Amino acid sequence: MASDAPAMAVIHGRSPIFYRRFDRKDDDQHQTHYCPGCGHGIVTKLLAEAIDTLGIQDRTILVSPVGCSVFGYEYLDVGNIQVAHGRGPAVATAVKRSRPDSIVVSYQGDGDLAAIGTAEIVHAANRGEIVSVIFVNNAIYGMTGGQMAPTTLLREKTTTTPLGRDPAVHGYPLKVCELLATLDAPVFLERVALGSNKQIMATGRALRRALENQVHGLGFSLVEVLSPCPTIWGLDPAEAQTFVRETMTRTFPLGNFRDRSASAVPRRLAVTVPDLGELPRILGLGPASGADGASDTVVPASPVPTADHRIVVAGFGGQGVLLLGEFLAEAGLSAGYHVSWLPSYGPQMRSGTSNCHVRISAVPIDSPVVSRPNVLIALNEPSLRKFLLSMEPGGLVLYNADRVPVDCAGNDVRITPIASTAIADRLGSAKVGNMVMLGALLEATGMLPDGALDRALHRLVTQESWYELDRAALQAGRAAVHRMTAAPAEPSLARDPAMG
Amino acid sequence: MEPQLIKGNEAVVKAALLAGCRAYYGYPITPASEIVEMAALYLPEVGGVFVQAESEVAAINMLYGGASAGVRAMTASSGPGISLMQEGFSYLAGAELPCVIVDMMRGGPGLGSIGPEQGDYFQIVKGGGHGCYRNLVLAPASVQELVDLTMLAFELADRYRNPVVVLADASVGQMMEPVSFPEPRPVPAAPAWAVTGTAATRHNLVNSIHLEPDVLEGHIRALEAKYREAERSEPRWEAWRVDDADIVLVGYGIVGRVLRAVVETARRRGIRAGLLRPITLYPFPTRAIRALADTARAFAVVEMSTGQLVEDVRLALEGSRPVETYGRVGGNIPTVEEVFQLVERTLVGARVPSEVSTNG
Amino acid sequence: MDVARDRGAVAIDRDECKGCGLCVEACPPRVLRLSAELNRYGYHPAEYLGSGCTACGICYYVCPEPGGITVLRRQVA
Ligand SMILES: Cc1ncc(C[n+]2csc(CCOP(=O)(O)OP(=O)(O)O)c2C)c(N)n1
Ligand code: SF4
Ligand code: SF4
Ligand code: SF4
């Protein structure tokens, strides 16, 4: 033939998308590792040709699976990422989202895509990720030596279905295109095969379509390729091709299951990126400003050097327990103290009990856990009983009721009943009961200077209407303390040197 | 920036964004759900990527994709979700992909509880995935430290091309404390090895498979060398009042703070106690702990797990000093009072008369 | 047959070929066969009979190897 060369031109030859030499062991650096007659080789070749035709070699990123095609990256001279079994669609999702100009191809076998990676493929398809998936369905686990695949045909013998696939035991062949066609998002779903020359050419066209869709920014495209595995099937390559054509297609009918290439609207994933200097504002890290636009009230910071308020706020969910604690912590911070706020959290927030630990201290806080509170705000009786015994002697309890249960009194802590819910009700909303308690606490202890709450109110109260109500509630709480004529002098909340 | 009161789970996202993180993939789980919610809110605003994954398996593999594409990326979860991610940890370390994973530990095993615990120590610090790899592990004890260590995590991840885990008991994520956020850092350019879909990166390959025994051994040795380097350069810890301590308390995260209060209590009672709080759990501050054996007579390890951290302390001490251990689990946080009793017991066990230290 | 008048010709890379025979089966004018000889890997590689190729390209597409077969076409002068 060499003598014909001057008159002859190459019309089909090794695609430039293939590496010239494959980085494989030994010296077989131009052959693939696939068995003679394996469909993976043909699909890889068709893929290379599609990449070449569309001129997208530099942009293409091939995501290689676990399976016989694990070494896809050795062949195609494109960006390459080899991934865990079945996870290609998840990896492809992230690559495409962050690199919207790339053309991401997830290449997967039937075990990879339709068994271990079922969740990943369904959800990538359902999100309409702008990626192209090549699904090589050979109805068997090739790489691990011939176990049943989800796509194995009925009655087919495999090493794990030695008596043949029995639907009553092993279920039915999983039809991926049909399954994905129930989803709204996919743009292109097509099943093709390698069972004849014609089918192979159709496969080439389908692969090109799947890539083209991505080039145009259309959504999710998947091509399922019925593919021979002569080695495991125990057929010679020509017989295997016949099996694909005549037998596999009976279970897996060829055809298009979705084509919205013409109607789908191209999407660009690119986003506007703000200046770095904008970040603090976007993240709300700048100077705080409240609902009414007022900036922080700067409270003259003269913290009491011995201050060590270890506060437990407890009640049932919905009483504003956590918010009360947050107000305290925020106010403590405004007043120049070290603060911490630690909530109980989770489902119990929706009902049942709720509590939080707040510390307000002149020195850095060692532990945010309050195991020996010197202040307890108990918004219901179970909370009072639960935390009373852990109180430090000399501590102060504000209890949401008219009177203190007889058996709770007489401890060496002072229990002041403040009917905060009732007071709040009279103000128009039981919801501000927590603010009544907060007012009472500040009045009873003087633990924070006037004005310390301003910033907390600005930050935490976002609606003007609530703002007034909250202020009224705070005032009502302070007044309630004044009415408690029996209230003794300031409790000692200073750091107790004998804390144990 | 001016300190602001902020919840740990919110702060961690802001810290990540300030550190140049521009991709987040996550699946909700208490007590880490606020993280995925904050990420959903802020990532799009800064021009980043947010994906709510279909599972933690998908999330960690998205992290693999984002890291492969040269983006600073993170995810967060808690016990059950972190267990599902273990396959991904192994692949990320094997493929040498930098990324950050936050684990807000909850009670286990199984569904356990949503309360704070430290039961993920083994699976994170020792590695719960297959193969010879390590995670770099940072253990914050406060919201400020959560912010600082999250930002550091991205630096370490890039420096070592390895996953870095911010390992905190759930209370650190749930609590609010004042935080001063640093200025935003520029988003770094994609590293040269990344696969970004450009002509310049076309020959790049992200991969963890090496079938040739010698090739794989070489790869593992290279990973090992990185870990040795981290062991030399990266151990971090807080040592407090240890110089004259008879007894050194060891605990990380929230426990470290409880132990600080215990040390104060003990000192007031005339017991010379000190605190060693590991900040990096891998690499572990082994030498720092070993050095304390020269002066301290006994050690007490306190953890919110049943004997996980204590193993590393015992290894560090190589039997040179008695080690007492105390753990609370199930969502309980050890109290100052309980631990103080442990201190007294330990000292009796180590025959250190507390009278000798009345001037402490 | 007159080689000089053939529309096309094929070149087979003996050592890349794995002797699967798919090209032999697929070639419409049946101008390919598996060689009786073995290549260096021990496969019977495909070989071109030397004439009769129409340059249809089918053998190229059915071949699983990237460069197993090269198809050439006579240039029209
Ligand atoms: C988590 C995990 N489980 C199991 C395996 C083993 N494994 C490797 S490939 C494979 C099946 C491959 O079958 P398929 O996806 O159909 O690809 P094929 O080899 O047939 O092309 C399995 C089970 C693995 N690598 N990882
Ligand atoms: S085992 Fe089957 S799928 Fe795997 S390379 Fe061989 S023929 Fe191809
Ligand atoms: S190009 Fe066509 S005619 Fe020529 S050898 Fe190949 S299949 Fe036969
Ligand atoms: S199809 Fe390719 S590998 Fe198979 S016999 Fe023909 S040339 Fe050889």
XYZ file of C-alpha atoms in Angstrom, chain A:
500
model
C 0.000 0.000 0.000
C 2.959 2.236 0.607
C 3.348 2.536 -3.121
C -0.189 3.994 -3.328
C 0.558 6.587 -0.707
C 1.041 9.619 -2.958
C -2.431 9.184 -4.348
C -4.115 8.187 -1.126
C -5.219 10.384 1.761
C -6.173 9.254 5.232
C -9.897 9.645 5.827
C -10.155 7.652 9.044
C -7.231 7.239 11.384
C -6.106 7.512 14.920
C -7.833 10.517 16.467
C -5.544 13.314 17.662
C -7.593 13.316 20.869
C -5.831 10.102 21.866
C -2.488 10.431 23.570
C 0.197 9.350 21.161
C 1.453 6.845 23.657
C -0.498 5.516 26.591
C 1.083 5.769 29.968
C 0.717 2.093 30.624
C 2.956 -0.527 32.044
C 5.336 -2.539 29.920
C 5.642 -1.703 26.305
C 2.100 -2.047 24.982
C 1.802 1.702 25.057
C -0.333 2.129 21.992
C -2.956 -0.524 22.699
C -5.802 -0.035 25.117
C -6.155 -2.457 28.001
C -9.563 -3.586 26.778
C -10.224 -7.147 25.698
C -10.485 -7.924 21.979
C -13.884 -6.810 20.725
C -14.773 -4.805 23.831
C -17.368 -2.090 23.380
C -15.491 0.306 25.668
C -12.819 0.676 23.003
C -15.372 1.605 20.376
C -17.171 4.078 22.641
C -13.894 5.716 23.608
C -13.019 6.083 19.950
C -16.386 7.597 19.110
C -16.041 9.944 22.041
C -12.616 11.039 20.845
C -14.032 11.717 17.420
C -16.904 13.782 18.831
C -14.504 15.876 20.910
C -12.375 16.449 17.848
C -15.293 17.338 15.596
C -16.616 19.887 18.086
C -13.158 21.349 18.674
C -13.460 21.102 22.451
C -10.331 19.170 23.384
C -8.913 21.881 25.635
C -12.197 22.398 27.438
C -13.111 18.757 27.965
C -12.822 17.106 31.357
C -13.328 13.358 31.422
C -14.549 11.863 34.675
C -13.506 8.204 34.683
C -15.401 5.642 36.747
C -14.495 2.450 38.513
C -15.045 -0.450 36.183
C -13.241 -1.688 33.118
C -13.037 1.899 31.883
C -11.194 3.063 34.989
C -8.184 3.941 32.851
C -10.061 6.226 30.488
C -7.639 8.947 31.507
C -4.739 7.069 29.983
C -6.189 7.398 26.537
C -7.889 10.724 26.038
C -5.694 13.790 25.981
C -8.155 15.991 27.857
C -8.411 17.081 31.476
C -8.865 13.931 33.522
C -10.359 13.114 36.893
C -10.641 9.547 38.099
C -13.266 9.083 40.787
C -14.820 6.637 43.239
C -17.242 3.912 42.138
C -20.547 5.433 41.091
C -19.765 8.992 42.121
C -18.998 10.452 38.707
C -22.196 12.521 38.479
C -21.500 14.154 41.854
C -17.938 14.974 40.870
C -19.050 16.189 37.445
C -21.671 18.403 39.077
C -19.106 20.200 41.172
C -16.573 20.554 38.365
C -19.109 21.985 35.954
C -20.598 24.364 38.491
C -17.247 25.868 39.330
C -15.838 25.718 35.792
C -18.844 26.520 33.622
C -16.761 26.822 30.463
C -15.492 23.276 30.699
C -17.193 20.374 28.938
C -17.637 17.676 31.541
C -18.165 14.066 30.526
C -19.017 11.400 33.065
C -18.227 7.986 31.614
C -19.809 5.110 33.554
C -20.561 1.418 33.430
C -23.815 -0.217 34.497
C -22.637 -1.270 37.933
C -21.164 2.148 38.444
C -24.154 4.148 37.244
C -27.155 1.908 37.821
C -26.224 0.136 41.064
C -23.810 1.830 43.436
C -24.256 5.243 41.840
C -28.014 5.234 41.363
C -28.584 8.140 43.712
C -25.890 10.259 42.121
C -27.112 9.801 38.547
C -30.772 10.332 39.382
C -30.083 13.524 41.271
C -27.609 14.962 38.804
C -30.218 14.322 36.109
C -32.985 15.746 38.249
C -31.008 18.900 38.946
C -30.486 19.201 35.229
C -26.736 19.482 35.586
C -25.194 20.687 32.346
C -23.040 17.623 31.851
C -22.854 14.747 29.387
C -23.077 11.202 30.675
C -21.962 8.187 28.693
C -23.487 5.071 30.127
C -21.926 1.887 28.828
C -24.404 -0.895 29.521
C -22.830 -4.317 29.063
C -25.262 -6.013 31.447
C -22.465 -7.381 33.592
C -19.747 -6.436 36.044
C -16.725 -6.681 33.802
C -13.937 -5.477 35.990
C -14.702 -7.708 38.948
C -15.124 -10.766 36.785
C -18.742 -11.256 35.820
C -21.172 -10.718 38.645
C -24.762 -9.715 38.053
C -25.340 -6.107 37.105
C -28.637 -4.289 37.649
C -29.003 -4.487 33.878
C -28.293 -8.217 33.553
C -30.936 -9.852 31.358
C -33.437 -12.292 32.835
C -32.261 -15.894 32.973
C -28.708 -14.776 32.224
C -26.121 -16.725 34.218
C -23.490 -14.735 36.042
C -21.119 -15.651 38.855
C -23.661 -14.360 41.356
C -26.703 -15.731 39.543
C -25.325 -19.193 38.843
C -28.789 -20.472 37.996
C -29.669 -17.440 35.931
C -31.272 -14.158 36.856
C -34.636 -14.926 38.390
C -36.903 -11.900 38.655
C -38.495 -13.263 41.783
C -35.126 -13.264 43.481
C -32.996 -10.713 41.675
C -35.488 -8.300 40.258
C -35.694 -7.101 36.682
C -33.171 -5.426 34.416
C -33.042 -1.764 35.348
C -33.969 0.545 32.500
C -32.035 3.714 33.028
C -33.312 5.791 30.107
C -36.914 4.948 30.943
C -36.277 5.781 34.587
C -34.640 9.120 33.871
C -37.318 9.967 31.333
C -39.744 10.323 34.245
C -37.783 13.378 35.353
C -38.511 16.868 34.111
C -35.001 18.232 33.845
C -33.065 16.056 31.383
C -32.681 17.498 27.907
C -31.446 14.478 25.991
C -31.785 10.767 26.748
C -31.025 8.217 24.087
C -30.313 4.504 23.997
C -28.030 3.292 21.242
C -26.037 0.121 20.663
C -22.867 -1.335 19.203
C -24.610 -4.297 17.592
C -23.999 -3.442 13.930
C -22.194 -0.990 11.707
C -25.317 1.132 11.506
C -25.819 1.084 15.253
C -22.223 2.097 15.800
C -22.611 5.077 13.509
C -25.807 6.068 15.368
C -23.895 5.824 18.624
C -21.341 8.251 17.275
C -24.094 10.722 16.394
C -25.738 10.418 19.796
C -22.468 11.032 21.613
C -21.876 14.104 19.512
C -25.363 15.367 20.355
C -24.750 14.890 24.059
C -21.578 16.959 23.889
C -23.075 19.543 21.576
C -25.921 20.124 24.022
C -23.382 20.951 26.664
C -21.467 23.245 24.347
C -24.738 25.123 23.857
C -25.369 25.299 27.595
C -28.431 23.064 27.448
C -29.038 20.734 30.355
C -28.406 17.146 31.249
C -27.696 14.684 28.416
C -27.197 10.950 28.712
C -26.443 8.340 26.093
C -26.890 4.720 27.065
C -24.795 2.428 24.885
C -25.622 -1.289 24.755
C -22.139 -2.645 24.568
C -20.533 -6.068 24.114
C -18.386 -7.714 26.768
C -17.215 -10.773 24.834
C -14.876 -11.950 27.566
C -17.394 -12.314 30.346
C -20.251 -13.237 28.065
C -18.136 -16.121 26.811
C -18.796 -15.201 23.179
C -16.426 -14.344 20.413
C -16.493 -10.667 19.432
C -18.735 -11.211 16.404
C -21.193 -13.316 18.421
C -21.199 -10.728 21.155
C -22.081 -8.062 18.630
C -24.961 -10.215 17.446
C -26.099 -10.703 21.036
C -26.241 -6.949 21.518
C -28.218 -6.501 18.339
C -30.617 -9.383 18.619
C -31.021 -10.110 22.314
C -30.131 -7.098 24.427
C -32.267 -4.743 22.385
C -35.323 -6.841 23.186
C -35.006 -5.937 26.857
C -33.568 -2.506 26.191
C -35.339 -1.018 23.191
C -33.268 1.484 21.272
C -34.449 4.985 20.674
C -34.712 8.471 21.936
C -36.406 8.953 25.274
C -36.069 12.709 25.520
C -34.925 15.355 23.124
C -35.469 18.937 24.077
C -32.328 20.184 22.402
C -34.351 22.466 20.174
C -36.561 23.952 22.866
C -34.265 24.018 25.894
C -33.034 27.455 26.827
C -29.262 27.742 27.073
C -28.097 28.381 30.597
C -24.886 30.043 31.612
C -23.705 29.087 35.037
C -21.445 32.099 35.353
C -22.232 34.442 38.199
C -21.308 37.945 39.166
C -18.388 38.051 41.506
C -18.361 40.983 43.913
C -15.223 42.872 44.855
C -13.339 41.414 47.758
C -13.908 44.638 49.658
C -17.653 44.020 49.441
C -17.422 40.781 51.379
C -17.734 42.159 54.921
C -20.894 43.987 53.949
C -22.360 40.947 52.194
C -21.589 38.765 55.193
C -22.998 41.319 57.597
C -19.640 41.827 59.264
C -19.614 45.597 59.051
C -20.721 47.871 61.877
C -24.135 46.784 63.109
C -27.121 48.922 62.296
C -30.588 48.319 63.566
C -34.110 48.261 62.226
C -34.440 52.007 62.323
C -30.999 52.541 60.858
C -29.634 53.797 64.163
C -26.106 52.698 64.771
C -24.785 51.293 68.007
C -25.265 53.092 71.180
C -21.870 53.088 72.719
C -22.316 52.242 76.326
C -19.613 53.657 78.530
C -17.642 50.493 79.098
C -16.765 50.276 82.740
C -17.294 46.614 83.496
C -17.449 45.625 87.122
C -14.139 43.799 87.531
C -15.601 41.014 89.663
C -18.637 40.409 87.494
C -19.282 36.748 86.802
C -22.900 36.177 85.899
C -23.672 32.550 85.269
C -27.210 32.524 84.008
C -29.573 29.744 83.076
C -32.749 30.657 81.234
C -35.242 27.817 81.062
C -38.823 27.281 80.011
C -40.752 25.615 77.267
C -40.230 26.163 73.570
C -42.109 29.211 72.357
C -41.522 31.269 75.510
C -38.582 33.038 73.939
C -36.051 31.341 76.180
C -33.198 31.383 73.676
C -33.933 34.913 72.557
C -33.919 36.182 76.130
C -30.488 34.644 76.532
C -29.317 36.174 73.306
C -30.492 39.620 74.431
C -28.519 39.210 77.627
C -25.366 38.135 75.827
C -25.634 40.921 73.291
C -26.223 43.478 76.045
C -23.287 42.116 78.031
C -21.083 42.508 74.982
C -22.246 46.121 74.544
C -21.335 46.804 78.134
C -17.804 45.618 77.576
C -18.014 42.151 79.094
C -16.943 38.771 77.838
C -20.039 36.784 76.981
C -21.148 33.352 75.821
C -24.532 31.861 74.972
C -25.044 28.123 74.751
C -28.491 26.780 73.886
C -30.175 23.486 74.159
C -31.128 22.771 70.583
C -32.823 20.392 68.227
C -36.374 19.097 68.058
C -37.054 20.058 71.639
C -36.983 23.663 70.476
C -40.336 23.089 68.863
C -42.059 21.912 71.999
C -40.995 20.593 75.311
C -38.272 22.206 77.321
C -35.722 24.660 76.174
C -32.882 26.329 77.984
C -29.744 28.261 77.468
C -26.640 29.093 79.401
C -25.410 32.662 79.340
C -22.213 33.905 80.859
C -21.342 37.553 81.318
C -17.926 37.982 82.830
C -15.268 40.599 83.334
C -12.562 38.085 82.478
C -12.357 35.699 79.491
C -14.851 32.923 79.876
C -13.377 29.569 80.704
C -16.395 27.399 80.159
C -19.636 28.422 78.434
C -21.303 25.559 80.280
C -23.128 26.809 83.360
C -23.262 23.959 85.820
C -23.567 26.164 88.927
C -25.757 29.112 87.947
C -25.948 32.199 90.123
C -28.961 33.429 88.172
C -31.872 31.301 87.075
C -34.735 32.585 84.996
C -37.401 29.905 85.209
C -40.283 30.512 82.877
C -42.260 27.534 84.150
C -42.396 25.277 87.162
C -40.585 22.247 85.728
C -37.699 24.516 84.836
C -37.610 25.899 88.346
C -37.493 22.428 89.834
C -34.968 21.177 87.298
C -32.346 23.845 87.884
C -32.980 25.004 91.447
C -30.773 22.408 93.076
C -27.820 23.254 90.863
C -27.891 26.897 91.992
C -25.043 28.470 93.809
C -25.946 29.551 97.360
C -26.933 33.203 97.403
C -28.080 33.077 93.799
C -31.157 34.745 92.386
C -34.124 33.069 90.777
C -36.738 34.906 88.764
C -39.742 32.678 88.460
C -42.649 33.214 86.114
C -45.592 32.970 88.552
C -47.456 34.846 91.250
C -45.986 32.828 94.030
C -43.235 30.336 94.681
C -44.135 26.675 95.348
C -43.860 26.144 99.094
C -41.453 23.246 98.829
C -39.086 25.301 96.664
C -38.803 28.207 99.049
C -36.457 28.110 101.981
C -33.415 27.257 99.962
C -30.408 29.501 100.324
C -31.297 31.158 97.050
C -33.703 34.029 96.630
C -36.695 33.253 94.472
C -38.558 36.266 93.146
C -41.882 35.553 91.498
C -42.521 37.752 88.467
C -45.690 36.827 86.612
C -44.115 37.674 83.306
C -46.555 35.873 81.043
C -49.533 37.481 82.759
C -47.923 40.905 82.556
C -47.142 40.375 78.906
C -50.700 39.272 78.248
C -51.940 42.556 79.661
C -49.540 44.369 77.335
C -51.122 42.606 74.404
C -48.856 39.642 73.634
C -47.688 36.749 75.745
C -44.732 36.605 73.405
C -43.025 39.486 75.171
C -43.030 37.640 78.492
C -39.333 37.043 77.986
C -38.738 40.790 77.729
C -40.683 41.361 80.928
C -38.304 38.938 82.635
C -35.315 40.630 81.088
C -36.465 44.009 82.419
C -37.014 42.469 85.821
C -33.578 40.864 85.839
C -31.803 44.085 84.930
C -33.779 45.995 87.527
C -33.259 43.406 90.269
C -29.537 43.039 89.740
C -28.323 46.151 87.965
C -25.945 43.743 86.265
C -25.794 45.847 83.115
C -25.815 49.627 82.729
C -28.729 51.513 81.207
C -28.428 51.577 77.462
C -26.668 48.226 77.247
C -29.792 46.747 75.737
C -30.059 49.299 72.965
C -27.764 47.521 70.582
C -29.402 44.178 71.297
C -32.791 45.678 70.557
C -31.539 47.192 67.334
C -29.947 43.986 66.177
C -32.508 41.448 67.297
C -35.778 43.277 66.796
C -36.400 43.755 63.128
C -39.994 45.021 63.184
C -40.865 48.481 64.350
C -44.133 47.303 65.944
C -42.343 44.784 68.122
C -39.742 47.320 69.072
C -42.266 49.450 70.966
C -43.901 46.450 72.553
C -40.561 45.079 73.687
C -39.647 48.387 75.264
C -42.970 48.473 77.081
C -42.401 44.920 78.295
C -38.947 45.750 79.597
C -40.422 48.700 81.474
C -43.203 46.548 82.891
C -40.654 44.048 84.128
C -38.700 46.758 85.890
C -41.884 48.060 87.471
C -42.817 44.587 88.675
C -39.576 44.379 90.609
C -40.323 47.665 92.300
C -43.677 46.328 93.392
C -41.989 43.362 95.031
C -41.587 45.169 98.315
C -40.282 42.029 99.888
C -37.352 41.924 97.496
C -34.154 42.074 99.525
C -31.060 44.044 98.584
C -28.867 43.351 95.569
C -27.871 39.733 95.318
C -24.222 38.954 95.451
C -23.277 38.020 91.970
C -19.635 38.765 92.296
C -17.164 35.972 91.659
C -17.270 33.723 94.653
C -13.715 32.828 95.558
C -14.917 29.604 97.097
C -16.696 28.437 93.948
C -16.744 24.690 93.968
